[in-house]
mmCIF file of C-alpha atoms in Angstrom:
data_model
loop_
_atom_site.group_PDB
_atom_site.id
_atom_site.type_symbol
_atom_site.label_atom_id
_atom_site.label_comp_id
_atom_site.label_asym_id
_atom_site.label_seq_id
_atom_site.Cartn_x
_atom_site.Cartn_y
_atom_site.Cartn_z
ATOM 1 C CA UNK A 1125 -53.832 -61.792 -2.441
ATOM 2 C CA UNK A 1126 -55.097 -63.188 0.636
ATOM 3 C CA UNK A 1127 -53.341 -62.301 3.832
ATOM 4 C CA UNK A 1128 -51.809 -65.303 5.687
ATOM 5 C CA UNK A 1129 -53.349 -67.153 8.318
ATOM 6 C CA UNK A 1130 -51.553 -66.394 11.827
ATOM 7 C CA UNK A 1131 -51.103 -69.303 14.341
ATOM 8 C CA UNK A 1132 -50.522 -68.700 17.684
ATOM 9 C CA UNK A 1133 -47.215 -69.712 18.948
ATOM 10 C CA UNK A 1134 -48.976 -71.979 21.916
ATOM 11 C CA UNK A 1135 -51.631 -73.318 19.483
ATOM 12 C CA UNK A 1136 -51.159 -77.548 19.465
ATOM 13 C CA UNK A 1137 -53.955 -77.744 17.825
ATOM 14 C CA UNK A 1138 -53.484 -80.407 15.016
ATOM 15 C CA UNK A 1139 -54.411 -79.203 11.834
ATOM 16 C CA UNK A 1140 -56.551 -82.097 10.112
ATOM 17 C CA UNK A 1141 -56.159 -81.994 6.461
ATOM 18 C CA UNK A 1142 -59.743 -82.213 4.104
ATOM 19 C CA UNK A 1143 -60.144 -85.529 2.960
ATOM 20 C CA UNK A 1144 -61.527 -85.864 -0.647
ATOM 21 C CA UNK A 1145 -63.284 -88.799 -2.436
ATOM 22 C CA UNK A 1146 -62.172 -90.398 -5.260
ATOM 23 C CA UNK A 1147 -64.089 -89.901 -8.661
ATOM 24 C CA UNK A 1148 -63.687 -91.554 -11.977
ATOM 25 C CA UNK A 1149 -64.775 -90.437 -14.779
ATOM 26 C CA UNK A 1150 -66.567 -92.754 -17.939
ATOM 27 C CA UNK A 1151 -68.612 -92.656 -21.151
ATOM 28 C CA UNK A 1152 -67.452 -90.912 -24.124
ATOM 29 C CA UNK A 1153 -66.744 -87.433 -24.014
ATOM 30 C CA UNK A 1154 -66.482 -87.894 -19.920
ATOM 31 C CA UNK A 1155 -70.144 -86.743 -19.870
ATOM 32 C CA UNK A 1156 -71.104 -89.194 -16.503
ATOM 33 C CA UNK A 1157 -69.696 -89.255 -13.687
ATOM 34 C CA UNK A 1158 -69.376 -92.126 -10.521
ATOM 35 C CA UNK A 1159 -68.082 -92.574 -7.116
ATOM 36 C CA UNK A 1160 -65.319 -95.010 -7.002
ATOM 37 C CA UNK A 1161 -66.044 -96.544 -3.275
ATOM 38 C CA UNK A 1162 -66.412 -100.088 -3.346
ATOM 39 C CA UNK A 1163 -70.132 -101.828 -3.275
ATOM 40 C CA UNK A 1164 -70.490 -105.126 -1.139
ATOM 41 C CA UNK A 1165 -72.895 -107.381 -3.343
ATOM 42 C CA UNK A 1166 -75.328 -109.042 -1.112
ATOM 43 C CA UNK A 1167 -75.359 -113.034 -0.403
ATOM 44 C CA UNK A 1168 -76.273 -114.746 -3.637
ATOM 45 C CA UNK A 1169 -74.977 -111.639 -6.327
ATOM 46 C CA UNK A 1170 -71.943 -111.094 -7.724
ATOM 47 C CA UNK A 1171 -69.565 -107.934 -7.391
ATOM 48 C CA UNK A 1172 -71.280 -105.034 -10.282
ATOM 49 C CA UNK A 1173 -68.958 -104.569 -13.150
ATOM 50 C CA UNK A 1174 -68.227 -101.555 -14.892
ATOM 51 C CA UNK A 1175 -71.362 -99.395 -16.629
ATOM 52 C CA UNK A 1176 -70.780 -99.363 -20.388
ATOM 53 C CA UNK A 1177 -69.958 -97.185 -22.247
ATOM 54 C CA UNK A 1178 -71.999 -95.260 -25.114
ATOM 55 C CA UNK A 1179 -69.647 -97.112 -27.015
ATOM 56 C CA UNK A 1180 -70.568 -100.730 -25.542
ATOM 57 C CA UNK A 1181 -67.173 -100.741 -23.870
ATOM 58 C CA UNK A 1182 -66.755 -101.295 -20.365
ATOM 59 C CA UNK A 1183 -66.391 -98.170 -18.618
ATOM 60 C CA UNK A 1184 -65.700 -96.140 -21.203
ATOM 61 C CA UNK A 1185 -62.540 -96.725 -22.043
ATOM 62 C CA UNK A 1186 -62.667 -95.804 -25.341
ATOM 63 C CA UNK A 1187 -63.555 -92.103 -25.422
ATOM 64 C CA UNK A 1188 -60.834 -90.057 -24.104
ATOM 65 C CA UNK A 1189 -61.916 -91.316 -20.100
ATOM 66 C CA UNK A 1190 -59.203 -90.201 -17.463
ATOM 67 C CA UNK A 1191 -58.982 -93.192 -14.784
ATOM 68 C CA UNK A 1192 -58.497 -91.914 -11.083
ATOM 69 C CA UNK A 1193 -56.856 -95.103 -10.864
ATOM 70 C CA UNK A 1194 -55.607 -98.314 -12.006
ATOM 71 C CA UNK A 1195 -57.336 -101.524 -10.877
ATOM 72 C CA UNK A 1196 -54.768 -101.976 -7.364
ATOM 73 C CA UNK A 1197 -55.024 -98.283 -6.900
ATOM 74 C CA UNK A 1198 -52.268 -96.695 -7.913
ATOM 75 C CA UNK A 1199 -52.977 -93.208 -9.389
ATOM 76 C CA UNK A 1200 -53.434 -93.004 -13.371
ATOM 77 C CA UNK A 1201 -52.616 -90.086 -15.957
ATOM 78 C CA UNK A 1202 -54.165 -88.533 -18.221
ATOM 79 C CA UNK A 1203 -53.073 -90.525 -20.629
ATOM 80 C CA UNK A 1204 -54.246 -93.587 -18.933
ATOM 81 C CA UNK A 1205 -50.621 -95.448 -17.559
ATOM 82 C CA UNK A 1206 -49.297 -94.669 -14.566
ATOM 83 C CA UNK A 1207 -48.543 -90.884 -12.998
ATOM 84 C CA UNK A 1208 -44.865 -90.491 -13.257
ATOM 85 C CA UNK A 1209 -42.546 -88.402 -10.739
ATOM 86 C CA UNK A 1210 -42.732 -85.340 -12.231
ATOM 87 C CA UNK A 1211 -46.166 -85.076 -12.705
ATOM 88 C CA UNK A 1212 -46.404 -85.482 -9.004
ATOM 89 C CA UNK A 1213 -43.891 -82.958 -8.719
ATOM 90 C CA UNK A 1214 -45.981 -80.947 -10.965
ATOM 91 C CA UNK A 1215 -49.065 -81.296 -9.126
ATOM 92 C CA UNK A 1216 -47.549 -80.418 -5.949
ATOM 93 C CA UNK A 1217 -45.906 -77.170 -7.268
ATOM 94 C CA UNK A 1218 -49.041 -76.147 -8.725
ATOM 95 C CA UNK A 1219 -51.273 -76.628 -5.380
ATOM 96 C CA UNK A 1220 -47.974 -75.083 -3.510
ATOM 97 C CA UNK A 1221 -48.907 -72.191 -5.902
ATOM 98 C CA UNK A 1222 -52.604 -72.048 -5.175
ATOM 99 C CA UNK A 1223 -51.975 -72.171 -1.402
ATOM 100 C CA UNK A 1224 -49.122 -69.493 -1.809
ATOM 101 C CA UNK A 1225 -52.408 -66.835 -3.619
ATOM 102 C CA UNK A 1226 -55.343 -67.835 -1.633
ATOM 103 C CA UNK A 1227 -53.621 -67.298 1.760
ATOM 104 C CA UNK A 1228 -54.350 -71.033 2.919
ATOM 105 C CA UNK A 1229 -50.959 -71.041 4.410
ATOM 106 C CA UNK A 1230 -49.404 -70.634 8.342
ATOM 107 C CA UNK A 1231 -46.767 -69.262 10.261
ATOM 108 C CA UNK A 1232 -46.808 -68.917 13.634
ATOM 109 C CA UNK A 1233 -45.860 -65.806 15.679
ATOM 110 C CA UNK A 1234 -42.467 -65.426 14.836
ATOM 111 C CA UNK A 1235 -43.478 -65.477 11.043
ATOM 112 C CA UNK A 1236 -42.129 -68.812 10.422
ATOM 113 C CA UNK A 1237 -43.205 -70.457 7.664
ATOM 114 C CA UNK A 1238 -42.795 -74.482 7.514
ATOM 115 C CA UNK A 1239 -44.184 -75.508 4.290
ATOM 116 C CA UNK A 1240 -41.899 -72.638 2.511
ATOM 117 C CA UNK A 1241 -38.916 -73.289 4.405
ATOM 118 C CA UNK A 1242 -39.346 -77.495 3.371
ATOM 119 C CA UNK A 1243 -40.528 -77.036 -0.350
ATOM 120 C CA UNK A 1244 -38.943 -73.792 -1.144
ATOM 121 C CA UNK A 1245 -35.997 -72.463 1.209
ATOM 122 C CA UNK A 1246 -33.995 -75.727 1.820
ATOM 123 C CA UNK A 1247 -34.402 -76.504 -2.089
ATOM 124 C CA UNK A 1248 -32.263 -73.272 -2.545
ATOM 125 C CA UNK A 1249 -29.498 -73.881 0.294
ATOM 126 C CA UNK A 1250 -29.641 -77.577 -0.574
ATOM 127 C CA UNK A 1251 -26.987 -77.523 -3.610
ATOM 128 C CA UNK A 1252 -24.743 -75.388 -1.894
ATOM 129 C CA UNK A 1253 -25.245 -77.277 0.989
ATOM 130 C CA UNK A 1254 -24.210 -80.522 -0.739
ATOM 131 C CA UNK A 1255 -22.730 -79.769 -4.227
ATOM 132 C CA UNK A 1256 -20.251 -77.029 -3.123
ATOM 133 C CA UNK A 1257 -19.281 -77.267 0.582
ATOM 134 C CA UNK A 1258 -19.749 -80.888 0.802
ATOM 135 C CA UNK A 1259 -21.183 -80.917 4.296
ATOM 136 C CA UNK A 1260 -20.353 -83.928 6.274
ATOM 137 C CA UNK A 1261 -22.353 -84.626 9.517
ATOM 138 C CA UNK A 1262 -21.400 -86.131 13.015
ATOM 139 C CA UNK A 1263 -23.393 -86.524 16.138
ATOM 140 C CA UNK A 1264 -26.385 -85.902 14.741
ATOM 141 C CA UNK A 1265 -28.037 -88.043 17.194
ATOM 142 C CA UNK A 1266 -27.305 -85.846 20.166
ATOM 143 C CA UNK A 1267 -29.652 -83.603 19.746
ATOM 144 C CA UNK A 1268 -32.351 -84.818 21.657
ATOM 145 C CA UNK A 1269 -35.427 -86.128 19.246
ATOM 146 C CA UNK A 1270 -37.744 -84.448 20.881
ATOM 147 C CA UNK A 1271 -38.345 -81.580 23.479
ATOM 148 C CA UNK A 1272 -36.354 -78.372 23.865
ATOM 149 C CA UNK A 1273 -32.513 -78.144 23.190
ATOM 150 C CA UNK A 1274 -30.053 -75.465 22.298
ATOM 151 C CA UNK A 1275 -27.030 -76.114 19.847
ATOM 152 C CA UNK A 1276 -24.232 -73.737 20.669
ATOM 153 C CA UNK A 1277 -21.803 -73.593 17.824
ATOM 154 C CA UNK A 1278 -18.265 -71.412 16.885
ATOM 155 C CA UNK A 1279 -19.034 -68.900 14.625
ATOM 156 C CA UNK A 1280 -17.470 -67.760 11.009
ATOM 157 C CA UNK A 1281 -17.119 -67.259 6.957
ATOM 158 C CA UNK A 1282 -17.450 -63.426 7.188
ATOM 159 C CA UNK A 1283 -20.628 -64.136 5.916
ATOM 160 C CA UNK A 1284 -23.527 -66.127 7.758
ATOM 161 C CA UNK A 1285 -23.304 -69.172 5.636
ATOM 162 C CA UNK A 1286 -22.314 -71.465 8.845
ATOM 163 C CA UNK A 1287 -25.628 -70.677 10.133
ATOM 164 C CA UNK A 1288 -27.321 -71.844 6.745
ATOM 165 C CA UNK A 1289 -25.199 -74.889 6.628
ATOM 166 C CA UNK A 1290 -25.900 -75.881 10.730
ATOM 167 C CA UNK A 1291 -29.729 -75.328 9.785
ATOM 168 C CA UNK A 1292 -29.488 -77.676 6.524
ATOM 169 C CA UNK A 1293 -27.420 -80.226 8.456
ATOM 170 C CA UNK A 1294 -30.184 -80.370 10.876
ATOM 171 C CA UNK A 1295 -33.076 -80.594 8.627
ATOM 172 C CA UNK A 1296 -31.889 -83.122 6.330
ATOM 173 C CA UNK A 1297 -30.165 -85.537 8.633
ATOM 174 C CA UNK A 1298 -32.067 -85.387 12.070
ATOM 175 C CA UNK A 1299 -33.988 -88.732 12.341
ATOM 176 C CA UNK A 1300 -36.750 -86.988 14.086
ATOM 177 C CA UNK A 1301 -37.056 -84.683 11.233
ATOM 178 C CA UNK A 1302 -36.166 -81.993 13.522
ATOM 179 C CA UNK A 1303 -36.125 -78.188 12.392
ATOM 180 C CA UNK A 1304 -33.175 -75.631 13.593
ATOM 181 C CA UNK A 1305 -34.732 -72.516 14.714
ATOM 182 C CA UNK A 1306 -31.645 -69.821 15.020
ATOM 183 C CA UNK A 1307 -31.219 -66.803 16.563
ATOM 184 C CA UNK A 1308 -29.623 -64.009 14.614
ATOM 185 C CA UNK A 1309 -28.722 -61.038 15.458
ATOM 186 C CA UNK A 1310 -30.213 -57.073 15.199
ATOM 187 C CA UNK A 1311 -28.903 -56.396 11.611
ATOM 188 C CA UNK A 1312 -30.395 -59.656 9.729
ATOM 189 C CA UNK A 1313 -33.798 -57.598 10.195
ATOM 190 C CA UNK A 1314 -32.718 -54.782 8.637
ATOM 191 C CA UNK A 1315 -32.369 -55.712 5.931
ATOM 192 C CA UNK A 1316 -34.235 -55.728 3.297
ATOM 193 C CA UNK A 1317 -35.308 -58.950 1.638
ATOM 194 C CA UNK A 1318 -32.979 -60.636 4.019
ATOM 195 C CA UNK A 1319 -35.255 -59.654 7.140
ATOM 196 C CA UNK A 1320 -38.535 -61.563 5.318
ATOM 197 C CA UNK A 1321 -36.580 -65.017 4.283
ATOM 198 C CA UNK A 1322 -35.185 -64.789 7.525
ATOM 199 C CA UNK A 1323 -38.414 -64.738 9.531
ATOM 200 C CA UNK A 1324 -39.939 -67.454 6.935
ATOM 201 C CA UNK A 1325 -37.012 -69.937 7.511
ATOM 202 C CA UNK A 1326 -37.569 -70.179 11.416
ATOM 203 C CA UNK A 1327 -35.399 -67.245 12.315
ATOM 204 C CA UNK A 1328 -35.840 -64.948 15.415
ATOM 205 C CA UNK A 1329 -34.406 -61.909 17.722
ATOM 206 C CA UNK A 1330 -31.114 -63.315 19.363
ATOM 207 C CA UNK A 1331 -32.608 -62.021 22.977
ATOM 208 C CA UNK A 1332 -32.929 -64.147 26.049
ATOM 209 C CA UNK A 1333 -37.087 -64.016 25.921
ATOM 210 C CA UNK A 1334 -37.416 -65.288 21.964
ATOM 211 C CA UNK A 1335 -35.373 -68.154 23.025
ATOM 212 C CA UNK A 1336 -36.680 -68.912 26.197
ATOM 213 C CA UNK A 1337 -39.795 -68.989 24.577
ATOM 214 C CA UNK A 1338 -39.188 -71.249 21.330
ATOM 215 C CA UNK A 1339 -37.473 -73.229 24.170
ATOM 216 C CA UNK A 1340 -40.273 -73.835 26.201
ATOM 217 C CA UNK A 1341 -42.260 -74.418 22.754
ATOM 218 C CA UNK A 1342 -39.826 -77.768 22.640
ATOM 219 C CA UNK A 1343 -38.096 -76.152 19.541
ATOM 220 C CA UNK A 1344 -34.628 -77.114 18.742
ATOM 221 C CA UNK A 1345 -32.743 -72.902 18.790
ATOM 222 C CA UNK A 1346 -29.411 -72.477 17.522
ATOM 223 C CA UNK A 1347 -27.011 -69.837 18.662
ATOM 224 C CA UNK A 1348 -23.531 -68.697 18.105
ATOM 225 C CA UNK A 1349 -22.178 -66.415 21.039
ATOM 226 C CA UNK A 1350 -19.095 -65.433 19.102
ATOM 227 C CA UNK A 1351 -21.360 -62.688 16.857
ATOM 228 C CA UNK A 1352 -19.620 -60.469 15.211
ATOM 229 C CA UNK A 1353 -16.470 -60.700 16.953
ATOM 230 C CA UNK A 1354 -16.427 -64.744 15.683
ATOM 231 C CA UNK A 1355 -17.691 -64.139 11.941
ATOM 232 C CA UNK A 1356 -15.518 -60.856 11.517
ATOM 233 C CA UNK A 1357 -12.291 -62.304 13.016
ATOM 234 C CA UNK A 1358 -8.866 -62.125 11.056
ATOM 235 C CA UNK A 1359 -7.822 -64.802 8.682
ATOM 236 C CA UNK A 1360 -5.052 -65.239 10.601
ATOM 237 C CA UNK A 1361 -6.886 -66.250 13.695
ATOM 238 C CA UNK A 1362 -9.295 -68.707 12.122
ATOM 239 C CA UNK A 1363 -10.279 -71.333 14.239
ATOM 240 C CA UNK A 1364 -9.802 -69.675 17.789
ATOM 241 C CA UNK A 1365 -13.079 -69.203 19.713
ATOM 242 C CA UNK A 1366 -13.351 -65.298 21.097
ATOM 243 C CA UNK A 1367 -15.312 -64.668 23.673
ATOM 244 C CA UNK A 1368 -18.929 -65.550 24.310
ATOM 245 C CA UNK A 1369 -20.613 -62.748 25.505
ATOM 246 C CA UNK A 1370 -21.584 -62.680 28.803
ATOM 247 C CA UNK A 1371 -23.328 -66.496 29.376
ATOM 248 C CA UNK A 1372 -26.851 -65.184 28.305
ATOM 249 C CA UNK A 1373 -27.636 -68.692 26.593
ATOM 250 C CA UNK A 1374 -26.420 -71.101 29.944
ATOM 251 C CA UNK A 1375 -28.575 -68.853 31.911
ATOM 252 C CA UNK A 1376 -31.913 -69.599 29.323
ATOM 253 C CA UNK A 1377 -30.991 -73.028 29.615
ATOM 254 C CA UNK A 1378 -30.850 -73.068 33.005
ATOM 255 C CA UNK A 1379 -34.295 -71.868 32.939
ATOM 256 C CA UNK A 1380 -36.256 -74.157 30.342
ATOM 257 C CA UNK A 1381 -33.399 -77.187 31.083
ATOM 258 C CA UNK A 1382 -32.996 -76.993 28.102
ATOM 259 C CA UNK A 1383 -30.096 -79.717 27.197
ATOM 260 C CA UNK A 1384 -27.023 -77.483 25.484
ATOM 261 C CA UNK A 1385 -25.830 -79.351 22.237
ATOM 262 C CA UNK A 1386 -21.849 -78.026 21.523
ATOM 263 C CA UNK A 1387 -21.687 -78.148 17.881
ATOM 264 C CA UNK A 1388 -18.058 -77.358 16.174
ATOM 265 C CA UNK A 1389 -17.801 -76.322 12.019
ATOM 266 C CA UNK A 1390 -14.858 -76.579 10.087
ATOM 267 C CA UNK A 1391 -14.355 -74.962 6.665
ATOM 268 C CA UNK A 1392 -16.140 -72.251 6.868
ATOM 269 C CA UNK A 1393 -13.465 -69.847 8.267
ATOM 270 C CA UNK A 1394 -11.491 -70.241 4.602
ATOM 271 C CA UNK A 1395 -14.638 -69.490 2.337
ATOM 272 C CA UNK A 1396 -13.580 -65.789 2.445
ATOM 273 C CA UNK A 1397 -10.097 -65.690 4.073
ATOM 274 C CA UNK A 1398 -10.118 -61.884 5.417
ATOM 275 C CA UNK A 1399 -6.742 -60.619 5.164
ATOM 276 C CA UNK A 1400 -8.293 -56.978 6.215
ATOM 277 C CA UNK A 1401 -11.025 -54.667 7.379
ATOM 278 C CA UNK A 1402 -12.241 -51.072 6.227
ATOM 279 C CA UNK A 1403 -13.153 -49.444 9.388
ATOM 280 C CA UNK A 1404 -13.961 -46.319 8.180
ATOM 281 C CA UNK A 1405 -16.252 -47.443 4.799
ATOM 282 C CA UNK A 1406 -17.602 -49.999 7.148
ATOM 283 C CA UNK A 1407 -18.647 -47.197 9.584
ATOM 284 C CA UNK A 1408 -20.307 -45.189 7.259
ATOM 285 C CA UNK A 1409 -22.177 -47.838 5.821
ATOM 286 C CA UNK A 1410 -23.674 -49.109 9.453
ATOM 287 C CA UNK A 1411 -21.603 -52.255 9.244
ATOM 288 C CA UNK A 1412 -19.849 -54.306 11.661
ATOM 289 C CA UNK A 1413 -16.855 -54.971 9.807
ATOM 290 C CA UNK A 1414 -16.228 -54.709 5.935
ATOM 291 C CA UNK A 1415 -14.136 -57.120 4.796
ATOM 292 C CA UNK A 1416 -11.165 -57.143 2.421
ATOM 293 C CA UNK A 1417 -10.422 -60.725 1.189
ATOM 294 C CA UNK A 1418 -7.620 -61.938 -1.835
ATOM 295 C CA UNK A 1419 -11.060 -61.475 -4.467
ATOM 296 C CA UNK A 1420 -12.789 -59.279 -2.659
ATOM 297 C CA UNK A 1421 -13.438 -56.040 -4.008
ATOM 298 C CA UNK A 1422 -10.757 -56.176 -6.253
ATOM 299 C CA UNK A 1423 -12.762 -58.661 -8.626
ATOM 300 C CA UNK A 1424 -16.183 -57.257 -8.050
ATOM 301 C CA UNK A 1425 -18.764 -59.542 -7.712
ATOM 302 C CA UNK A 1426 -17.288 -62.217 -8.822
ATOM 303 C CA UNK A 1427 -15.268 -61.831 -5.452
ATOM 304 C CA UNK A 1428 -17.884 -62.402 -3.776
ATOM 305 C CA UNK A 1429 -18.010 -65.936 -4.798
ATOM 306 C CA UNK A 1430 -17.079 -68.308 -1.561
ATOM 307 C CA UNK A 1431 -14.221 -70.321 -2.206
ATOM 308 C CA UNK A 1432 -15.711 -74.226 -2.386
ATOM 309 C CA UNK A 1433 -13.763 -75.439 1.074
ATOM 310 C CA UNK A 1434 -14.570 -79.147 2.409
ATOM 311 C CA UNK A 1435 -16.608 -78.703 5.559
ATOM 312 C CA UNK A 1436 -17.712 -80.778 8.528
ATOM 313 C CA UNK A 1437 -19.973 -80.384 11.057
ATOM 314 C CA UNK A 1438 -20.232 -81.816 14.103
ATOM 315 C CA UNK A 1439 -22.577 -81.976 17.104
ATOM 316 C CA UNK A 1440 -21.027 -82.597 20.918
ATOM 317 C CA UNK A 1441 -22.227 -84.815 24.194
ATOM 318 C CA UNK A 1442 -25.200 -82.632 24.761
ATOM 319 C CA UNK A 1443 -24.652 -81.100 28.640
ATOM 320 C CA UNK A 1444 -27.760 -81.501 30.901
ATOM 321 C CA UNK A 1445 -29.508 -78.321 32.955
ATOM 322 C CA UNK A 1446 -32.006 -80.182 34.301
ATOM 323 C CA UNK A 1447 -30.995 -80.909 37.402
ATOM 324 C CA UNK A 1448 -29.931 -77.752 38.883
ATOM 325 C CA UNK A 1449 -32.341 -75.304 41.038
ATOM 326 C CA UNK A 1450 -34.533 -72.454 39.571
ATOM 327 C CA UNK A 1451 -32.080 -70.158 41.377
ATOM 328 C CA UNK A 1452 -29.330 -71.315 39.095
ATOM 329 C CA UNK A 1453 -29.720 -69.366 36.012
ATOM 330 C CA UNK A 1454 -28.667 -65.901 38.666
ATOM 331 C CA UNK A 1455 -25.723 -67.645 39.462
ATOM 332 C CA UNK A 1456 -22.820 -65.810 38.216
ATOM 333 C CA UNK A 1457 -19.906 -68.432 39.034
ATOM 334 C CA UNK A 1458 -22.660 -71.115 37.480
ATOM 335 C CA UNK A 1459 -23.153 -69.570 34.297
ATOM 336 C CA UNK A 1460 -19.133 -68.733 33.574
ATOM 337 C CA UNK A 1461 -18.128 -72.643 34.324
ATOM 338 C CA UNK A 1462 -21.195 -73.959 32.521
ATOM 339 C CA UNK A 1463 -20.026 -71.441 29.429
ATOM 340 C CA UNK A 1464 -16.340 -72.315 30.049
ATOM 341 C CA UNK A 1465 -17.524 -76.279 29.572
ATOM 342 C CA UNK A 1466 -19.429 -75.437 26.487
ATOM 343 C CA UNK A 1467 -16.320 -73.125 24.188
ATOM 344 C CA UNK A 1468 -13.966 -75.663 25.552
ATOM 345 C CA UNK A 1469 -15.685 -78.635 24.014
ATOM 346 C CA UNK A 1470 -16.243 -76.377 21.127
ATOM 347 C CA UNK A 1471 -12.319 -75.572 21.001
ATOM 348 C CA UNK A 1472 -10.986 -78.860 21.686
ATOM 349 C CA UNK A 1473 -13.535 -80.397 19.066
ATOM 350 C CA UNK A 1474 -12.548 -78.390 16.438
ATOM 351 C CA UNK A 1475 -8.590 -78.678 16.970
ATOM 352 C CA UNK A 1476 -9.627 -82.398 17.034
ATOM 353 C CA UNK A 1477 -11.415 -82.262 13.272
ATOM 354 C CA UNK A 1478 -8.593 -79.680 11.571
ATOM 355 C CA UNK A 1479 -5.876 -82.771 12.611
ATOM 356 C CA UNK A 1480 -8.183 -85.167 10.935
ATOM 357 C CA UNK A 1481 -9.241 -83.355 7.429
ATOM 358 C CA UNK A 1482 -7.044 -84.478 4.863
ATOM 359 C CA UNK A 1483 -6.872 -80.618 3.228
ATOM 360 C CA UNK A 1484 -8.760 -77.118 2.909
ATOM 361 C CA UNK A 1485 -10.566 -78.374 -0.117
ATOM 362 C CA UNK A 1486 -11.113 -82.434 -0.415
#
């Protein structure tokens, strides 16, 4: 299998696809081919008609010809009728597989594969997003249509499904079709298979250098500053935000001048109610925690199925950072104040959404 072509991260060149001229097969058995390019008649002449086939019919209609299009330009199938939706899907799928096999696809220097994400990974996430968790999205217009932006969200749920749902929310709902590039913990890139899938989906290591490069590129970057403290907190502390680290995400946003978009996620806390933590087992396995829930590990693999809670993801008003001087990124008091502002806005929205929701599951 050929290797994928790696595109430098700072390469903005547009990639124009090859254009193919339409062809139509005529004559019995499809022995002859001619171009479908329109021929303009000379003054006083009539436009040429279709060439007769061997059986005398126009264009070789008999004899099993396959038209590339109808008279009005619509494509035609091998049966002579309009191309159906499933035929288009099959053709697109075959073309996708051909590009995968031949290596004719592109990734950036972080490993992000846009085509694979759009056509495969999002298709796998979407049933969970639309049917199982029934995610409701609010305030998506608060994410800028262009330029870099840093989305800061709360983190919960024992497993990081909230990050995937937030990525699908931006991908499927933003009017400008933007993509969310998530910053993930080291553990994600140490796990086999998960490492490769995370890279393909556009995730990268949660470090200031990578975040700054993505923001300068004009990407929408997602970060969950609570980290393992948030995702692994007990069920009794649900929807209570943990400490936001040292405010590194604010420093990164200030250096780039990218707006900070607070994001509040309701529904993830209840998918795996964590009632205990087997710390000894977690240390042996090298995990930050080993969750004990009402169903896991008591029911085995069945206990790993998340509960079908109803989710709401709300993107808040962006907090601008472009008005600060360059040295502001090194001001600890300013970083503390902005970090606290973002945290308080997320916490306030969480309480507001909790009051508004009818139940955990509906």
